[in-house]
Amino acid sequence: MFAFISFQRLILVGASDISKFQAWQDAGLVLSTTSNEACKLFDAVLTQYATWTNNESLGGIDGCLAKLKAADPNFTMGHVIANGLELIGTGRTVRLDKELDSAVRAMVALSQSQALTERERLHVSALDVFARGQLPKACDLWEQILQSHPTDLLALKFSHDTYFYLGHQRQMRDSVARVYPFWTRDVPLSSYVKGYYSFGLVETNLFDHAEKVAHEALAINQRDAWSVHTIAHVNEMKAEVEKGLKFMKETEKNWKSSDMLACHNYWHWALYYIEKGEYEAALTIYDQHIAPPCLASGNILDVVDNSSMLYRLHLEGVELGDRWNDLLGVTKKHTKDHILLFNDVHFLMSFLGAKDHKTTEELLTTLQELARAPREDHQLSLAPSLGLPLCQAFVEFENGNCDKAVDLLYPIRYELVQVGGSDAQRDVFSLLLIHAALNSKSKAKRNLARCLLHERDMMRPKSPMTERLIRKAAAVHSMA
């Protein structure tokens, strides 16, 4: 079903046969526009965002946004969803992008000149503070909306994604839980809300419950790539490699057309092969399904997947050819972004992999400068204590200073959740720490490596990668 509230109704009944706002009003979500077409297009954009899919028959999200602006240039919620998708995408920042900064300012000015609902005003305010780096405050405003309008999908999805960036795992879960009873099966896209909830469950280690809810969602709509993604996480976190491989192979035909998420699901698929030590199989997936969309679009999620995948293979000692240099062509333009620390460290991986020392230094220097300046930006406030030590740990490891890398990384390992991402994504930081400790000249740090591996083995029993690393640790210890 391709509809949220108004879109399907307006297509089937015809705009001339019903009130322009009736469908949204019936849901308690008034849209302040006199244009039926604007309502339909807003709905089309929201649906594609919620389902991680560009509907090419409608022109995709970008095509619908262009038509939406033309249908009603003064439609505030049209500006909200357009600017929100740019900001949530984390590929552009108002600090560096004058066009985006002007767009956000224009949205705020437009809202002040119109008679909007309180819900719409809160949406504008949330994006205004998000644009200035105040992500927790933006979430607070979206939560205000959801308390009165629990089926406001835009508020739910924006808050869900932002909690993810903040590493607020319980908030990400509970934000959906609070509105979950209102998303009954008769509400369009309710199965996707199940998918959002299942991901919050997996990120709070409620694996069995997460898998159950994700399967419930897939029973309603087998093309739900986000619920597939949840199950991929469950299998990854439990190191159930064969189960994970079987599931991805069996469901591929259902989710590979979800172009905004397919690359990430293939990333999970390749992780299983890295776990098994089947590096050529992982590289085949990388070359066929992970690198091409990233190099074509530059989507930040795809960039993160590419950097992380290659770095994991690098830690395993795999020869990567020109792949780092190919990726550098995409990441280099983001050197000074500093929107999310999580993004920064993944850009850094690509600079280090390509041995671009100048760009590496530029990223670190500009981040240090921003971190010194007093500002309201939540992510930059974490740079001195988390972002910079994390980035420097990668640099030290690549320079062969393993002891220094351990000294930087070990004290902050439990705090790194604050830089965002999922447990599966942040696992690359844990692997870096283990490899640095294993390769240390210090006996104490090599002992630490053994301890970290025992810890990992308890959390992921029968992990092939952990078993390989334990054997390596034993060999290192016997030679000491």
Short mmCIF file of C-alpha atoms in Angstrom, two decimals:
data_model
loop_
_atom_site.label_atom_id
_atom_site.label_comp_id
_atom_site.label_asym_id
_atom_site.label_seq_id
_atom_site.Cartn_x
_atom_site.Cartn_y
_atom_site.Cartn_z
CA MET A 1 0.00 0.00 0.00
CA PHE A 2 1.50 3.33 -1.04
CA ALA A 3 -0.29 5.81 1.17
CA PHE A 4 -0.24 7.38 4.58
CA ILE A 5 -3.48 9.29 5.12
CA SER A 6 -4.49 11.47 2.23
CA PHE A 7 -2.60 10.20 -0.79
CA GLN A 8 -4.50 7.03 -1.59
CA ARG A 9 -7.87 8.61 -0.88
CA LEU A 10 -7.25 11.56 -3.13
CA ILE A 11 -6.07 9.30 -5.94
CA LEU A 12 -9.06 6.95 -5.71
CA VAL A 13 -11.83 9.46 -5.08
CA GLY A 14 -10.48 12.44 -6.95
CA ALA A 15 -9.58 15.83 -5.52
CA SER A 16 -12.78 17.46 -6.75
CA ASP A 17 -14.98 14.98 -4.87
CA ILE A 18 -13.78 15.58 -1.32
CA SER A 19 -12.73 18.45 0.93
CA LYS A 20 -9.17 19.53 0.29
CA PHE A 21 -8.13 18.92 3.87
CA GLN A 22 -10.64 16.29 4.94
CA ALA A 23 -8.39 13.26 5.04
CA TRP A 24 -5.79 15.00 7.18
CA GLN A 25 -8.44 16.64 9.35
CA ASP A 26 -10.09 13.28 9.95
CA ALA A 27 -6.78 12.07 11.33
CA GLY A 28 -6.45 15.14 13.54
CA LEU A 29 -3.46 16.35 11.53
CA VAL A 30 -4.55 19.59 9.87
CA LEU A 31 -2.37 20.87 7.05
CA SER A 32 -2.48 24.62 6.54
CA THR A 33 -2.74 24.84 2.77
CA THR A 34 -5.55 25.43 0.29
CA SER A 35 -4.01 23.04 -2.23
CA ASN A 36 -5.21 19.47 -2.61
CA GLU A 37 -2.15 18.80 -4.74
CA ALA A 38 0.15 20.00 -1.97
CA CYS A 39 -1.57 17.63 0.49
CA LYS A 40 -1.13 14.70 -1.88
CA LEU A 41 2.52 15.45 -2.54
CA PHE A 42 3.33 16.01 1.14
CA ASP A 43 1.82 12.61 1.77
CA ALA A 44 3.82 11.04 -1.06
CA VAL A 45 7.10 12.42 0.29
CA LEU A 46 6.31 11.32 3.84
CA THR A 47 5.38 7.83 2.70
CA GLN A 48 8.62 7.38 0.78
CA TYR A 49 10.67 8.64 3.72
CA ALA A 50 8.82 6.33 6.13
CA THR A 51 9.30 3.28 3.90
CA TRP A 52 12.90 3.96 2.80
CA THR A 53 11.93 3.81 -0.87
CA ASN A 54 11.93 6.25 -3.77
CA ASN A 55 8.78 5.66 -5.82
CA GLU A 56 10.04 6.32 -9.32
CA SER A 57 6.52 6.40 -10.77
CA LEU A 58 6.02 9.59 -8.74
CA GLY A 59 9.46 10.98 -9.46
CA GLY A 60 10.97 9.84 -6.18
CA ILE A 61 11.30 12.05 -3.13
CA ASP A 62 13.17 14.79 -4.99
CA GLY A 63 10.61 14.89 -7.77
CA CYS A 64 7.72 15.04 -5.34
CA LEU A 65 9.40 17.81 -3.34
CA ALA A 66 9.84 19.90 -6.48
CA LYS A 67 6.17 19.44 -7.38
CA LEU A 68 5.16 20.16 -3.78
CA LYS A 69 6.95 23.51 -3.80
CA ALA A 70 5.28 24.42 -7.10
CA ALA A 71 1.82 23.38 -5.87
CA ASP A 72 1.96 25.78 -2.90
CA PRO A 73 5.18 27.76 -2.38
CA ASN A 74 3.82 29.08 0.93
CA PHE A 75 2.90 25.68 2.42
CA THR A 76 4.84 25.70 5.68
CA MET A 77 4.70 21.94 6.24
CA GLY A 78 6.02 21.50 2.71
CA HIS A 79 9.07 23.51 3.77
CA VAL A 80 9.27 21.51 7.00
CA ILE A 81 9.49 18.16 5.28
CA ALA A 82 11.90 19.42 2.59
CA ASN A 83 14.28 21.05 5.08
CA GLY A 84 13.85 18.23 7.57
CA LEU A 85 14.96 15.60 5.09
CA GLU A 86 18.04 17.66 4.22
CA LEU A 87 18.97 18.11 7.87
CA ILE A 88 18.20 14.53 8.93
CA GLY A 89 20.30 13.31 5.99
CA THR A 90 23.33 14.95 7.71
CA GLY A 91 25.04 15.61 4.38
CA ARG A 92 24.56 19.38 4.61
CA THR A 93 24.86 21.87 7.44
CA VAL A 94 23.58 25.43 7.79
CA ARG A 95 27.02 26.36 9.14
CA LEU A 96 28.64 25.72 5.75
CA ASP A 97 25.73 25.65 3.30
CA LYS A 98 24.28 29.12 2.65
CA GLU A 99 21.44 27.72 0.55
CA LEU A 100 20.28 25.40 3.34
CA ASP A 101 20.72 28.13 5.95
CA SER A 102 18.55 30.49 3.86
CA ALA A 103 15.93 27.78 3.40
CA VAL A 104 15.65 27.18 7.15
CA ARG A 105 15.48 30.91 7.87
CA ALA A 106 12.81 31.36 5.21
CA MET A 107 10.78 28.51 6.70
CA VAL A 108 10.87 30.14 10.14
CA ALA A 109 9.93 33.56 8.72
CA LEU A 110 7.09 32.05 6.69
CA SER A 111 5.69 30.29 9.76
CA GLN A 112 5.65 33.55 11.69
CA SER A 113 3.54 35.21 9.01
CA GLN A 114 0.84 32.52 8.89
CA ALA A 115 -1.99 31.25 11.06
CA LEU A 116 -0.70 27.75 11.73
CA THR A 117 -1.74 25.05 14.17
CA GLU A 118 0.33 24.54 17.31
CA ARG A 119 1.49 21.21 15.88
CA GLU A 120 2.84 22.87 12.76
CA ARG A 121 4.60 25.57 14.79
CA LEU A 122 6.29 22.91 16.90
CA HIS A 123 7.52 21.21 13.73
CA VAL A 124 9.11 24.46 12.56
CA SER A 125 10.71 25.05 15.97
CA ALA A 126 12.08 21.51 16.10
CA LEU A 127 13.87 21.88 12.78
CA ASP A 128 15.12 25.34 13.70
CA VAL A 129 16.90 24.00 16.80
CA PHE A 130 18.05 20.86 14.97
CA ALA A 131 19.71 23.07 12.35
CA ARG A 132 21.66 24.78 15.14
CA GLY A 133 22.90 21.47 16.52
CA GLN A 134 20.49 21.24 19.44
CA LEU A 135 19.38 17.70 18.70
CA PRO A 136 18.07 16.79 22.18
CA LYS A 137 15.89 19.89 22.21
CA ALA A 138 14.52 19.01 18.77
CA CYS A 139 13.50 15.60 20.12
CA ASP A 140 11.74 17.26 23.06
CA LEU A 141 9.65 19.32 20.63
CA TRP A 142 8.75 16.31 18.50
CA GLU A 143 7.73 14.49 21.69
CA GLN A 144 5.40 17.40 22.52
CA ILE A 145 3.73 16.85 19.17
CA LEU A 146 3.40 13.12 19.70
CA GLN A 147 1.78 13.55 23.11
CA SER A 148 -1.16 15.29 21.43
CA HIS A 149 -0.89 13.75 17.97
CA PRO A 150 0.39 10.16 18.35
CA THR A 151 -0.13 9.36 14.65
CA ASP A 152 2.03 12.22 13.42
CA LEU A 153 4.38 10.04 11.41
CA LEU A 154 6.74 12.88 10.52
CA ALA A 155 7.35 13.74 14.18
CA LEU A 156 7.76 10.05 15.02
CA LYS A 157 10.27 9.36 12.25
CA PHE A 158 12.28 12.56 12.76
CA SER A 159 12.58 11.87 16.48
CA HIS A 160 13.42 8.19 15.87
CA ASP A 161 16.27 9.08 13.52
CA THR A 162 17.57 11.83 15.80
CA TYR A 163 17.60 9.61 18.88
CA PHE A 164 19.68 7.23 16.77
CA TYR A 165 22.19 10.01 16.06
CA LEU A 166 22.33 10.81 19.77
CA GLY A 167 22.86 7.20 20.83
CA HIS A 168 19.70 7.50 22.95
CA GLN A 169 18.72 3.87 22.64
CA ARG A 170 16.00 3.66 25.30
CA GLN A 171 14.47 6.93 24.14
CA MET A 172 14.39 5.62 20.57
CA ARG A 173 12.53 2.54 21.78
CA ASP A 174 10.19 4.26 24.22
CA SER A 175 9.25 7.12 21.89
CA VAL A 176 7.59 4.54 19.63
CA ALA A 177 6.21 2.53 22.56
CA ARG A 178 4.30 5.56 23.85
CA VAL A 179 2.32 5.91 20.60
CA TYR A 180 2.29 2.24 19.59
CA PRO A 181 -1.33 1.51 20.72
CA PHE A 182 -2.62 4.23 18.38
CA TRP A 183 -1.07 2.58 15.34
CA THR A 184 -3.71 -0.09 14.86
CA ARG A 185 -3.62 -2.29 11.81
CA ASP A 186 -6.23 -0.19 9.99
CA VAL A 187 -3.92 2.85 10.09
CA PRO A 188 -1.87 2.93 6.87
CA LEU A 189 1.86 2.26 7.40
CA SER A 190 1.29 0.87 10.89
CA SER A 191 3.43 -2.14 10.02
CA TYR A 192 6.39 0.20 9.50
CA VAL A 193 5.87 1.59 12.99
CA LYS A 194 6.23 -1.99 14.20
CA GLY A 195 9.55 -1.99 12.39
CA TYR A 196 10.69 1.20 14.13
CA TYR A 197 9.74 -0.27 17.50
CA SER A 198 11.55 -3.52 16.77
CA PHE A 199 14.75 -1.61 16.09
CA GLY A 200 14.49 0.20 19.42
CA LEU A 201 14.09 -3.20 21.05
CA VAL A 202 17.18 -4.67 19.40
CA GLU A 203 19.26 -1.64 20.39
CA THR A 204 18.27 -2.22 24.02
CA ASN A 205 19.29 -5.89 23.81
CA LEU A 206 15.74 -7.26 23.83
CA PHE A 207 16.61 -9.50 20.92
CA ASP A 208 13.82 -12.07 21.10
CA HIS A 209 11.12 -9.42 21.46
CA ALA A 210 12.68 -7.40 18.63
CA GLU A 211 12.69 -10.38 16.30
CA LYS A 212 9.08 -11.22 17.16
CA VAL A 213 7.82 -7.69 16.43
CA ALA A 214 9.85 -7.50 13.22
CA HIS A 215 8.34 -10.76 12.00
CA GLU A 216 4.88 -9.42 12.84
CA ALA A 217 5.60 -6.44 10.61
CA LEU A 218 6.88 -8.64 7.79
CA ALA A 219 3.79 -10.82 8.02
CA ILE A 220 1.80 -7.70 7.12
CA ASN A 221 4.25 -6.37 4.52
CA GLN A 222 7.15 -8.57 3.44
CA ARG A 223 8.73 -5.62 1.59
CA ASP A 224 9.45 -3.77 4.83
CA ALA A 225 13.22 -3.37 4.53
CA TRP A 226 13.52 -1.80 8.00
CA SER A 227 12.06 -4.85 9.73
CA VAL A 228 14.42 -7.04 7.70
CA HIS A 229 17.15 -4.74 8.99
CA THR A 230 16.09 -5.38 12.59
CA ILE A 231 16.39 -9.14 12.13
CA ALA A 232 19.78 -8.66 10.48
CA HIS A 233 20.85 -6.82 13.64
CA VAL A 234 19.57 -9.59 15.89
CA ASN A 235 21.56 -12.21 14.00
CA GLU A 236 24.65 -9.98 13.99
CA MET A 237 24.54 -9.23 17.71
CA LYS A 238 24.04 -12.91 18.56
CA ALA A 239 26.69 -14.03 16.02
CA GLU A 240 24.15 -16.38 14.46
CA VAL A 241 25.98 -16.23 11.17
CA GLU A 242 24.39 -19.07 9.21
CA LYS A 243 20.91 -18.02 10.29
CA GLY A 244 21.71 -14.48 9.18
CA LEU A 245 23.01 -15.54 5.80
CA LYS A 246 19.99 -17.76 5.17
CA PHE A 247 17.56 -14.98 6.13
CA MET A 248 19.18 -12.36 3.90
CA LYS A 249 19.29 -14.71 0.92
CA GLU A 250 15.66 -15.74 1.35
CA THR A 251 14.35 -12.18 1.68
CA GLU A 252 16.62 -10.30 -0.75
CA LYS A 253 14.00 -10.10 -3.49
CA ASN A 254 11.67 -8.28 -1.10
CA TRP A 255 14.00 -5.52 0.12
CA LYS A 256 16.57 -4.92 -2.62
CA SER A 257 14.29 -2.34 -4.29
CA SER A 258 14.21 -0.21 -1.11
CA ASP A 259 16.95 1.92 -2.54
CA MET A 260 17.51 4.06 0.56
CA LEU A 261 18.17 1.02 2.76
CA ALA A 262 19.25 -1.78 0.43
CA CYS A 263 22.94 -0.81 0.63
CA HIS A 264 22.79 -1.01 4.43
CA ASN A 265 21.08 -4.40 4.39
CA TYR A 266 23.76 -5.68 2.03
CA TRP A 267 26.32 -4.29 4.50
CA HIS A 268 24.81 -6.53 7.19
CA TRP A 269 24.93 -9.46 4.79
CA ALA A 270 28.64 -8.85 4.14
CA LEU A 271 29.33 -8.63 7.89
CA TYR A 272 28.34 -12.26 8.23
CA TYR A 273 30.98 -13.22 5.68
CA ILE A 274 33.63 -11.15 7.46
CA GLU A 275 32.61 -12.87 10.69
CA LYS A 276 33.24 -16.22 8.99
CA GLY A 277 36.52 -15.09 7.46
CA GLU A 278 35.13 -15.44 3.93
CA TYR A 279 36.60 -12.18 2.70
CA GLU A 280 36.15 -12.68 -1.04
CA ALA A 281 32.42 -13.21 -0.53
CA ALA A 282 32.27 -10.01 1.52
CA LEU A 283 34.18 -8.08 -1.16
CA THR A 284 31.87 -9.39 -3.86
CA ILE A 285 28.88 -7.96 -2.01
CA TYR A 286 30.82 -4.75 -1.42
CA ASP A 287 31.73 -4.33 -5.10
CA GLN A 288 28.28 -5.23 -6.41
CA HIS A 289 25.88 -3.74 -3.87
CA ILE A 290 27.61 -1.47 -1.34
CA ALA A 291 30.11 0.64 -3.29
CA PRO A 292 28.02 1.46 -6.41
CA PRO A 293 25.14 3.32 -4.67
CA CYS A 294 27.59 5.23 -2.48
CA LEU A 295 29.79 6.32 -5.37
CA ALA A 296 26.70 7.31 -7.36
CA SER A 297 24.76 9.24 -4.72
CA GLY A 298 27.11 10.10 -1.87
CA ASN A 299 24.34 9.31 0.63
CA ILE A 300 25.85 9.59 4.12
CA LEU A 301 24.46 6.26 5.37
CA ASP A 302 26.06 4.61 2.35
CA VAL A 303 29.35 6.44 3.03
CA VAL A 304 29.34 5.15 6.62
CA ASP A 305 28.68 1.60 5.40
CA ASN A 306 31.49 1.78 2.86
CA SER A 307 34.05 3.18 5.29
CA SER A 308 33.14 0.75 8.04
CA MET A 309 33.13 -2.27 5.73
CA LEU A 310 36.53 -1.50 4.29
CA TYR A 311 38.03 -0.74 7.68
CA ARG A 312 36.81 -4.03 9.15
CA LEU A 313 38.41 -5.84 6.22
CA HIS A 314 41.56 -3.77 6.74
CA LEU A 315 41.72 -4.91 10.37
CA GLU A 316 41.45 -8.49 9.10
CA GLY A 317 44.48 -7.89 6.88
CA VAL A 318 42.60 -8.00 3.57
CA GLU A 319 44.16 -6.30 0.53
CA LEU A 320 41.69 -3.68 -0.71
CA GLY A 321 43.25 -2.40 -3.92
CA ASP A 322 41.93 0.99 -5.10
CA ARG A 323 38.73 0.87 -3.09
CA TRP A 324 39.88 3.42 -0.50
CA ASN A 325 40.85 5.90 -3.22
CA ASP A 326 37.48 5.45 -4.92
CA LEU A 327 35.70 6.21 -1.66
CA LEU A 328 37.93 9.22 -0.99
CA GLY A 329 36.34 10.93 -3.99
CA VAL A 330 33.05 10.95 -2.08
CA THR A 331 34.23 11.61 1.47
CA LYS A 332 36.82 14.33 0.91
CA LYS A 333 34.21 17.06 0.37
CA HIS A 334 32.86 16.39 3.89
CA THR A 335 36.16 17.07 5.66
CA LYS A 336 34.89 20.23 7.36
CA ASP A 337 31.25 19.21 7.90
CA HIS A 338 31.43 18.18 11.57
CA ILE A 339 27.68 17.58 11.77
CA LEU A 340 27.90 14.25 13.59
CA LEU A 341 31.00 12.86 15.28
CA PHE A 342 29.93 9.42 14.08
CA ASN A 343 30.16 10.66 10.49
CA ASP A 344 33.50 12.36 11.13
CA VAL A 345 35.23 9.21 12.30
CA HIS A 346 33.95 7.29 9.27
CA PHE A 347 35.21 9.99 6.92
CA LEU A 348 38.52 9.71 8.77
CA MET A 349 38.68 5.96 8.14
CA SER A 350 38.55 6.63 4.41
CA PHE A 351 41.26 9.31 4.61
CA LEU A 352 43.52 6.97 6.55
CA GLY A 353 42.78 4.07 4.21
CA ALA A 354 43.68 6.23 1.20
CA LYS A 355 46.76 7.52 3.09
CA ASP A 356 45.64 11.11 2.52
CA HIS A 357 47.59 12.72 5.35
CA LYS A 358 46.71 16.30 4.41
CA THR A 359 42.95 15.68 4.53
CA THR A 360 43.32 13.69 7.76
CA GLU A 361 45.07 16.65 9.37
CA GLU A 362 42.46 19.06 8.01
CA LEU A 363 39.61 17.06 9.53
CA LEU A 364 41.30 16.88 12.94
CA THR A 365 42.36 20.55 12.94
CA THR A 366 38.96 21.93 11.96
CA LEU A 367 37.23 19.70 14.50
CA GLN A 368 39.61 20.92 17.22
CA GLU A 369 38.90 24.53 16.28
CA LEU A 370 35.13 24.06 16.44
CA ALA A 371 35.38 22.17 19.71
CA ARG A 372 37.24 25.09 21.32
CA ALA A 373 34.64 27.68 20.39
CA PRO A 374 31.70 28.02 22.82
CA ARG A 375 28.49 27.02 21.06
CA GLU A 376 25.16 25.27 21.57
CA ASP A 377 25.90 22.38 19.19
CA HIS A 378 25.39 19.12 21.09
CA GLN A 379 27.76 17.02 18.98
CA LEU A 380 30.59 19.54 19.11
CA SER A 381 30.24 19.69 22.89
CA LEU A 382 31.24 16.01 22.91
CA ALA A 383 34.25 16.50 20.65
CA PRO A 384 36.88 17.16 23.36
CA SER A 385 35.95 14.17 25.51
CA LEU A 386 34.85 11.65 22.85
CA GLY A 387 35.16 12.71 19.22
CA LEU A 388 38.77 13.83 19.18
CA PRO A 389 40.16 10.95 21.27
CA LEU A 390 38.28 8.48 19.09
CA CYS A 391 39.61 10.01 15.88
CA GLN A 392 43.13 10.23 17.28
CA ALA A 393 43.00 6.56 18.28
CA PHE A 394 42.45 5.62 14.63
CA VAL A 395 45.36 7.85 13.59
CA GLU A 396 47.70 6.39 16.21
CA PHE A 397 46.80 2.83 15.24
CA GLU A 398 47.49 3.52 11.57
CA ASN A 399 50.82 5.10 12.56
CA GLY A 400 51.77 1.95 14.46
CA ASN A 401 51.36 3.53 17.89
CA CYS A 402 49.14 0.78 19.28
CA ASP A 403 49.83 1.58 22.94
CA LYS A 404 48.70 5.16 22.41
CA ALA A 405 45.59 4.00 20.55
CA VAL A 406 44.62 1.80 23.51
CA ASP A 407 45.30 4.63 25.97
CA LEU A 408 42.95 6.90 24.02
CA LEU A 409 40.19 4.40 23.34
CA TYR A 410 39.91 2.21 26.40
CA PRO A 411 38.85 4.94 28.90
CA ILE A 412 35.97 6.11 26.67
CA ARG A 413 34.69 2.78 25.38
CA TYR A 414 31.50 2.83 27.45
CA GLU A 415 30.79 6.46 26.56
CA LEU A 416 31.02 6.06 22.80
CA VAL A 417 27.33 5.26 22.54
CA GLN A 418 26.89 9.05 22.75
CA VAL A 419 28.37 9.55 19.29
CA GLY A 420 25.39 7.68 17.86
CA GLY A 421 24.95 4.80 15.47
CA SER A 422 23.87 1.28 16.31
CA ASP A 423 25.65 -1.27 18.48
CA ALA A 424 26.54 -3.18 15.31
CA GLN A 425 28.00 -0.07 13.68
CA ARG A 426 29.99 0.98 16.74
CA ASP A 427 31.47 -2.51 16.95
CA VAL A 428 34.24 -1.30 14.62
CA PHE A 429 35.48 0.82 17.55
CA SER A 430 35.59 -2.27 19.77
CA LEU A 431 37.47 -4.19 17.10
CA LEU A 432 39.98 -1.36 16.76
CA LEU A 433 40.62 -1.47 20.52
CA ILE A 434 41.10 -5.25 20.46
CA HIS A 435 43.49 -5.14 17.50
CA ALA A 436 45.46 -2.27 19.02
CA ALA A 437 45.80 -4.16 22.30
CA LEU A 438 46.78 -7.38 20.51
CA ASN A 439 49.52 -5.56 18.60
CA SER A 440 50.79 -3.60 21.59
CA LYS A 441 54.36 -3.91 22.82
CA SER A 442 53.06 -3.84 26.38
CA LYS A 443 52.35 -7.14 28.11
CA ALA A 444 49.65 -5.46 30.18
CA LYS A 445 47.83 -4.32 27.04
CA ARG A 446 48.15 -7.75 25.43
CA ASN A 447 46.58 -9.16 28.60
CA LEU A 448 43.84 -6.56 28.17
CA ALA A 449 43.24 -7.88 24.67
CA ARG A 450 42.65 -11.38 26.06
CA CYS A 451 40.22 -9.98 28.63
CA LEU A 452 38.31 -8.02 25.98
CA LEU A 453 38.05 -11.15 23.86
CA HIS A 454 36.71 -13.21 26.77
CA GLU A 455 34.14 -10.46 27.31
CA ARG A 456 33.19 -10.55 23.64
CA ASP A 457 32.96 -14.34 23.69
CA MET A 458 30.46 -14.21 26.55
CA MET A 459 28.23 -11.79 24.63
CA ARG A 460 28.51 -13.55 21.26
CA PRO A 461 29.03 -17.26 21.90
CA LYS A 462 30.47 -19.26 19.02
CA SER A 463 31.52 -16.17 17.06
CA PRO A 464 34.02 -17.31 14.42
CA MET A 465 35.77 -13.93 14.46
CA THR A 466 36.16 -13.98 18.22
CA GLU A 467 37.55 -17.52 18.05
CA ARG A 468 40.12 -16.39 15.44
CA LEU A 469 41.17 -13.46 17.59
CA ILE A 470 41.41 -15.63 20.72
CA ARG A 471 43.75 -17.97 18.85
CA LYS A 472 45.82 -14.98 17.77
CA ALA A 473 45.95 -13.69 21.34
CA ALA A 474 47.10 -17.11 22.58
CA ALA A 475 49.84 -17.20 19.95
CA VAL A 476 51.01 -13.70 20.85
CA HIS A 477 51.01 -14.61 24.53
CA SER A 478 53.03 -17.81 23.96
CA MET A 479 55.69 -15.85 22.06
CA ALA A 480 55.99 -13.16 24.72
#
